[in-house]
Coordinates of C-alpha atoms in Angstrom, one line a residue:
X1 CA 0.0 0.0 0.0
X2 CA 1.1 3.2 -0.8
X3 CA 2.2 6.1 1.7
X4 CA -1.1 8.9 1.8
X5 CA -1.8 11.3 3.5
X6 CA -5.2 12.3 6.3
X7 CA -8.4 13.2 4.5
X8 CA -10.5 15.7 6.5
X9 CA -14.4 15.0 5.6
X10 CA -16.9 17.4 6.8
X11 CA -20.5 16.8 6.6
X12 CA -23.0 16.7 9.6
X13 CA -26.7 15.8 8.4
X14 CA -25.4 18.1 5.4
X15 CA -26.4 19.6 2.2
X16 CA -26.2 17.7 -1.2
X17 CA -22.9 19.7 -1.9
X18 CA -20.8 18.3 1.5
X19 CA -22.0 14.6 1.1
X20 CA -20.7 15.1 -2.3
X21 CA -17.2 16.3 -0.3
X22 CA -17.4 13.8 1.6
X23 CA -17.7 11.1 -1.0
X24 CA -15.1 12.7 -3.1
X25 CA -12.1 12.9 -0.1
X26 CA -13.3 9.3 0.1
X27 CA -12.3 8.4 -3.1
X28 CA -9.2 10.0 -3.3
X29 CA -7.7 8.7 -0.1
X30 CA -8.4 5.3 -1.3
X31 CA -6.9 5.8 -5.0
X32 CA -3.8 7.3 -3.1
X33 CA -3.3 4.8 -1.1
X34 CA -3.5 2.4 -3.9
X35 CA -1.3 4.5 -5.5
X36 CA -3.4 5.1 -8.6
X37 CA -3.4 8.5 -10.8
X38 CA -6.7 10.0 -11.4
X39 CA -5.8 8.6 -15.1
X40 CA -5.6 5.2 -14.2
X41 CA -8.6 4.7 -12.1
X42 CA -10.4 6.5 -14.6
X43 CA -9.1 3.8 -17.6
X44 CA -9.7 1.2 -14.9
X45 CA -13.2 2.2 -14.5
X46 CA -14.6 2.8 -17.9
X47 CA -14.6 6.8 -17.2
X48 CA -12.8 9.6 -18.2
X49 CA -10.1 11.7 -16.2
X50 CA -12.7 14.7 -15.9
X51 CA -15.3 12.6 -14.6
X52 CA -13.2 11.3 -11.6
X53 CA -11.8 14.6 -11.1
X54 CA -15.5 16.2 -10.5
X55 CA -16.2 13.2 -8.3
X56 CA -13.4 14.1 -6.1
X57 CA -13.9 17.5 -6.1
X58 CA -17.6 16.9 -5.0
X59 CA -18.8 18.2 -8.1
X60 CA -20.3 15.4 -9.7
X61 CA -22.7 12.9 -8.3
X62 CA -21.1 9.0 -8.7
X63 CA -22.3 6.2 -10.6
X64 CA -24.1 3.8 -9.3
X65 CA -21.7 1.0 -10.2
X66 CA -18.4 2.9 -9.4
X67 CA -18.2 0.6 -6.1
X68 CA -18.3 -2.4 -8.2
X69 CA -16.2 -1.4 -11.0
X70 CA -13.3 0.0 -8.7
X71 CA -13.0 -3.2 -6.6
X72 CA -10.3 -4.8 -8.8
X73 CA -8.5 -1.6 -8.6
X74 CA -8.8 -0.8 -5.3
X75 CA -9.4 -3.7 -3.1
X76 CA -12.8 -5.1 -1.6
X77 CA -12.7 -3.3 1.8
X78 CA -12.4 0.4 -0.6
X79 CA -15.3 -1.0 -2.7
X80 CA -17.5 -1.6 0.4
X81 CA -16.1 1.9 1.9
X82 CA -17.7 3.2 -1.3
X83 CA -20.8 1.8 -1.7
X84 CA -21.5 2.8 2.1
X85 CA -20.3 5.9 2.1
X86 CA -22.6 6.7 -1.5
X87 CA -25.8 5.7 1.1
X88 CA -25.1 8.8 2.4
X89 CA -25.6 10.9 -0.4
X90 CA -29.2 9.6 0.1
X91 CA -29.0 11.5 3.8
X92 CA -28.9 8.3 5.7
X93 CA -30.0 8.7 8.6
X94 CA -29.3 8.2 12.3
X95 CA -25.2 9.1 11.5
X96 CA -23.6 11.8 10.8
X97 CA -22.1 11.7 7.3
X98 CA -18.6 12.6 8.5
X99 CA -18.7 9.3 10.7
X100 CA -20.1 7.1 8.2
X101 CA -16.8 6.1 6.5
X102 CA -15.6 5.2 10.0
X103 CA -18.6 3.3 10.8
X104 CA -18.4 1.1 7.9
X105 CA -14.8 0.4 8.5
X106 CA -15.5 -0.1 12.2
X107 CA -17.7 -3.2 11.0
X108 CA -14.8 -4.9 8.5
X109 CA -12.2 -4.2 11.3
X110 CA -10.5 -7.7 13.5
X111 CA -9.1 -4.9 16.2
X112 CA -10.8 -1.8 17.5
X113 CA -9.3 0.6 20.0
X114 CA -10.8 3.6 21.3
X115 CA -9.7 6.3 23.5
X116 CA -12.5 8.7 24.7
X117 CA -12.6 12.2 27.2
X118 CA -15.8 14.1 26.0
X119 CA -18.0 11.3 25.9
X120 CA -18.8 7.9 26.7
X121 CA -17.5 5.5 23.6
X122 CA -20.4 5.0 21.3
X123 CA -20.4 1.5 21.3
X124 CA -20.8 1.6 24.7
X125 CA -23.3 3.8 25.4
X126 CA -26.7 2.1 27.0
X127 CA -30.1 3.5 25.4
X128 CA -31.1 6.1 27.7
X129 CA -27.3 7.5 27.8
X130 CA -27.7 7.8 23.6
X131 CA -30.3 10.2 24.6
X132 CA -28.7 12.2 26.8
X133 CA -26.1 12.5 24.7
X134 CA -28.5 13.7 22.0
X135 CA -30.5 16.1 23.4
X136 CA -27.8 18.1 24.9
X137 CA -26.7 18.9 21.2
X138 CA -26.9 22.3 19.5
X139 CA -28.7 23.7 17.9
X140 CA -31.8 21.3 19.5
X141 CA -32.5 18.2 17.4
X142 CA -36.1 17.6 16.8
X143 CA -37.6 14.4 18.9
X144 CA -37.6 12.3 15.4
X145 CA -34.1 12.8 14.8
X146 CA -32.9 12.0 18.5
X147 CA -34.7 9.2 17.9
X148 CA -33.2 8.1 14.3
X149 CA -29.9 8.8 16.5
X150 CA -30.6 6.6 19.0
X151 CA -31.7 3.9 16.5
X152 CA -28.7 4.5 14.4
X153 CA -25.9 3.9 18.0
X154 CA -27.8 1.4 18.9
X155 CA -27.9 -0.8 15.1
X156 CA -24.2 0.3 14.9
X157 CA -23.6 -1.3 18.7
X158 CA -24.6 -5.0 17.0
X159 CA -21.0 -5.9 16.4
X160 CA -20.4 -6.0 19.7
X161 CA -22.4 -9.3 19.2
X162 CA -21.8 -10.0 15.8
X163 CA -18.2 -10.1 15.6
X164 CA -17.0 -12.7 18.8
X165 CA -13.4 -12.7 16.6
X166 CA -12.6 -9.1 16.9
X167 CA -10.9 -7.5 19.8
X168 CA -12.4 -4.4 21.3
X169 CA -10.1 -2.2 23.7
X170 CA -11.6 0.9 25.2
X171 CA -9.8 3.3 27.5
X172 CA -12.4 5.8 28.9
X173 CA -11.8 8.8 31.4
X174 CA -13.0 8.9 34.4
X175 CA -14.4 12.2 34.5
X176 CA -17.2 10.8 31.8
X177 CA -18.7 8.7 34.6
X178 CA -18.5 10.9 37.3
X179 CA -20.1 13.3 35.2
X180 CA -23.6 11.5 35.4
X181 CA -24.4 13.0 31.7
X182 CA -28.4 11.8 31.9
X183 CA -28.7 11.8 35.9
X184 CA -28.2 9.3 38.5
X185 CA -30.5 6.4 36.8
X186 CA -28.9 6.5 33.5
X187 CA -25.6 6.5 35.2
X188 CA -26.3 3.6 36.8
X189 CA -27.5 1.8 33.8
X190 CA -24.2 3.2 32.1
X191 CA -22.2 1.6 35.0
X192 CA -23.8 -1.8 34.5
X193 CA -23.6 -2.0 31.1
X194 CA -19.5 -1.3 31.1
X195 CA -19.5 -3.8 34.0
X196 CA -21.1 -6.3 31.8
X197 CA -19.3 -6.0 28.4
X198 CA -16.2 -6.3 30.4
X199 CA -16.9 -9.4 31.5
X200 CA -16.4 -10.4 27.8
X201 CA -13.6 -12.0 26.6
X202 CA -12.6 -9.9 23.5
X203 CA -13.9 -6.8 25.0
X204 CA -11.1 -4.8 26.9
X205 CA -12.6 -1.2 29.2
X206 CA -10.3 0.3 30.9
X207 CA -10.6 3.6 33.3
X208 CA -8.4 6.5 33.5
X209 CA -7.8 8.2 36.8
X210 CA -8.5 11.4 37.3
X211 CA -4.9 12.5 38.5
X212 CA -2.1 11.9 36.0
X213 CA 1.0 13.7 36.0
X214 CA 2.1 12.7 32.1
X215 CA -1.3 11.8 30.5
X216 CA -0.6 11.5 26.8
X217 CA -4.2 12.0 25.7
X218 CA -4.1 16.0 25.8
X219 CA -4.7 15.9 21.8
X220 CA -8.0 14.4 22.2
X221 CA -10.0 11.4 21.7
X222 CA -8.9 9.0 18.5
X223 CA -9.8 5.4 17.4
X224 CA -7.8 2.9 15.9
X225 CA -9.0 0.2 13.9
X226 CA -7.0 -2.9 12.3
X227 CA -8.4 -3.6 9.4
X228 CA -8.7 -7.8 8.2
X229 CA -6.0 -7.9 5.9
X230 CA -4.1 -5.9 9.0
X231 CA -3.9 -3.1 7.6
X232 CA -4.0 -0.1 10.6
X233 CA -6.3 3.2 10.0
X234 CA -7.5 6.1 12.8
X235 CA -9.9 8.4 13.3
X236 CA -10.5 12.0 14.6
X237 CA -13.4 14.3 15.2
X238 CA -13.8 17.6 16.1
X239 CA -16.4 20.4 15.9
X240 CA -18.1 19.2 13.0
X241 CA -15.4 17.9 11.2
X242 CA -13.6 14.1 11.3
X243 CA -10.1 12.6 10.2
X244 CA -9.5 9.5 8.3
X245 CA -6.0 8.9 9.0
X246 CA -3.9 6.6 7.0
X247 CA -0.6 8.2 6.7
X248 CA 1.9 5.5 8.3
X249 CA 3.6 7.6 10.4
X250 CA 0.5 9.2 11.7
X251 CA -1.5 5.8 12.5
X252 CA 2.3 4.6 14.4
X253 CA 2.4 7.8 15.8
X254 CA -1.4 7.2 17.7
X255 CA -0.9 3.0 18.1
X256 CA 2.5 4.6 20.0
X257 CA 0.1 7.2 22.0
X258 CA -2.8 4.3 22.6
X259 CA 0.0 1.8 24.1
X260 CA 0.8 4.5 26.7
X261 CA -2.5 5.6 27.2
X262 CA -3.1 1.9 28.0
X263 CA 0.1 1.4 30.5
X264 CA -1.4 4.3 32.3
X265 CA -5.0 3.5 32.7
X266 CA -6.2 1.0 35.4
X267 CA -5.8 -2.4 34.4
X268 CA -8.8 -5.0 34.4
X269 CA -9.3 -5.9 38.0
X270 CA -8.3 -2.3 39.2
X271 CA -11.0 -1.0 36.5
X272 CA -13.9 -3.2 37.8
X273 CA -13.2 -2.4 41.4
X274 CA -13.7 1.3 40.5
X275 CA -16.6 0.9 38.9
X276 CA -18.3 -1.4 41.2
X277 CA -17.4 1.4 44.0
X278 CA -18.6 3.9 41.5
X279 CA -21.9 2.2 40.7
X280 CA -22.7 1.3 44.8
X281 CA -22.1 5.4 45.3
X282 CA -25.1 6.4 42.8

């Protein structure tokens, strides 16, 4: 694979005009890091050099087939990236456009790590905490699109179930639980849920402590996810924006930052004594 760089992809439940963004910085990360020209995907594809340049510049809506007829060029995993991320050209909804490439390679992916300090991890985030979440946003979301939101976490949470083979490792600060987003009930529902996936055995939750002198996470939250021909990728979001990150450096750069993250967080046992102490206090 070839060396490319990070792909910023803003959307939101967006006009025609950023889906169309979004689609086209999809494209081109993935022709990069197969190390295609424009010309080359085009003549592998059956189109021509101006019509893939649109595309990318979000200028011109794609085919139908380009999924398909880009697969032998680009791999299976960029074909499926594709195809889901054209769904949300259609406004999808339940997730927000920028996180929709994410979420579709969060599904393909043998190793997910997360590392969380605004919010719970969605994945996992019990029903009633979805909520909260939701209708603390602004501007206000309407009650029909909390509810598409809540539908959408909770659809996207299945491969928690689905997928016994891949390895989930979430570090989560403790701030975020002491912060009782919801109130005391959902807390508590929060509390038993993390209690409960833990108890899995490809499902990893680890706590942060409050106090730490050299915490390593001061550039945010990220996720990491290993994709099945091993393959590593990240992801970033910020206000309204999100990062695909597939530069080599930059993916080593945050596996480097998760493994410390990781060494500093409380370990298994540590991490369920706090948050049975944690739950008998609500």
């Amino acid at each position: 694979m070839g060396k490319v760089g990070n792909a910023s992809l803003y959307g939101g439940e967006a006009e025609a005009g950023d889906s169309l963004k979004t689609f086209g910085a999809m494209l081109k990360v993935l022709r990069d890091e197969a190390g295609l020209t424009q010309e080359v995907l085009a003549e592998r594809v059956g189109y021509s050099f101006d019509h893939i340049s649109k595309i990318e510049r979000g200028v011109r809506f794609p085919p139908r087939d380009l999924d398909r007829l880009a697969e032998d060029a680009l791999g299976p995993l960029a074909a499926r990236l594709l195809k889901e991320t054209r769904r949300s050209l259609t406004r999808k909804a339940g997730l927000a456009s920028r996180f929709r490439h994410w979420a579709v390679i969060e599904q393909e992916a043998v190793t997910l790590y997360a590392y969380e300090c605004r919010v719970v991890p969605g994945l996992l985030q019990p029903e009633p905490y979805i909520r909260a979440v939701s209708e603390a946003v602004l501007p206000p979301l309407s009650e029909e699109q909390i509810d598409r939101q809540v539908a959408a976490r909770m659809e996207r949470q299945a491969i928690l179930d689905d997928r016994p083979n891949t390895y989930f490792g979430f570090i989560v600060e403790q701030a975020l639980l002491e912060r009782q987003m919801g109130g005391v009930q959902v807390t508590r529902l929060l509390l038993d849920r993390l209690l409960t996936l833990g108890e899995r055995r490809n499902v990893e939750i680890q706590v942060m402590p409050r106090r730490m002198e050299k915490h390593v996470g001061g550039d945010g939250p990220f996720y990491l996810a290993e994709t099945y021909d091993h393959k590593w990728l990240g992801y970033s979001e910020g206000q309204r924006s999100s990062n695909l990150i597939s530069d080599l450096a930059d993916v080593g750069m945050l596996q480097q930052r998760y493994r410390k993250l990781s060494s500093q967080a409380l370990g298994h046992e540590a991490t369920v004594e706090l948050l049975e102490q944690m739950r008998g206090d609500v």
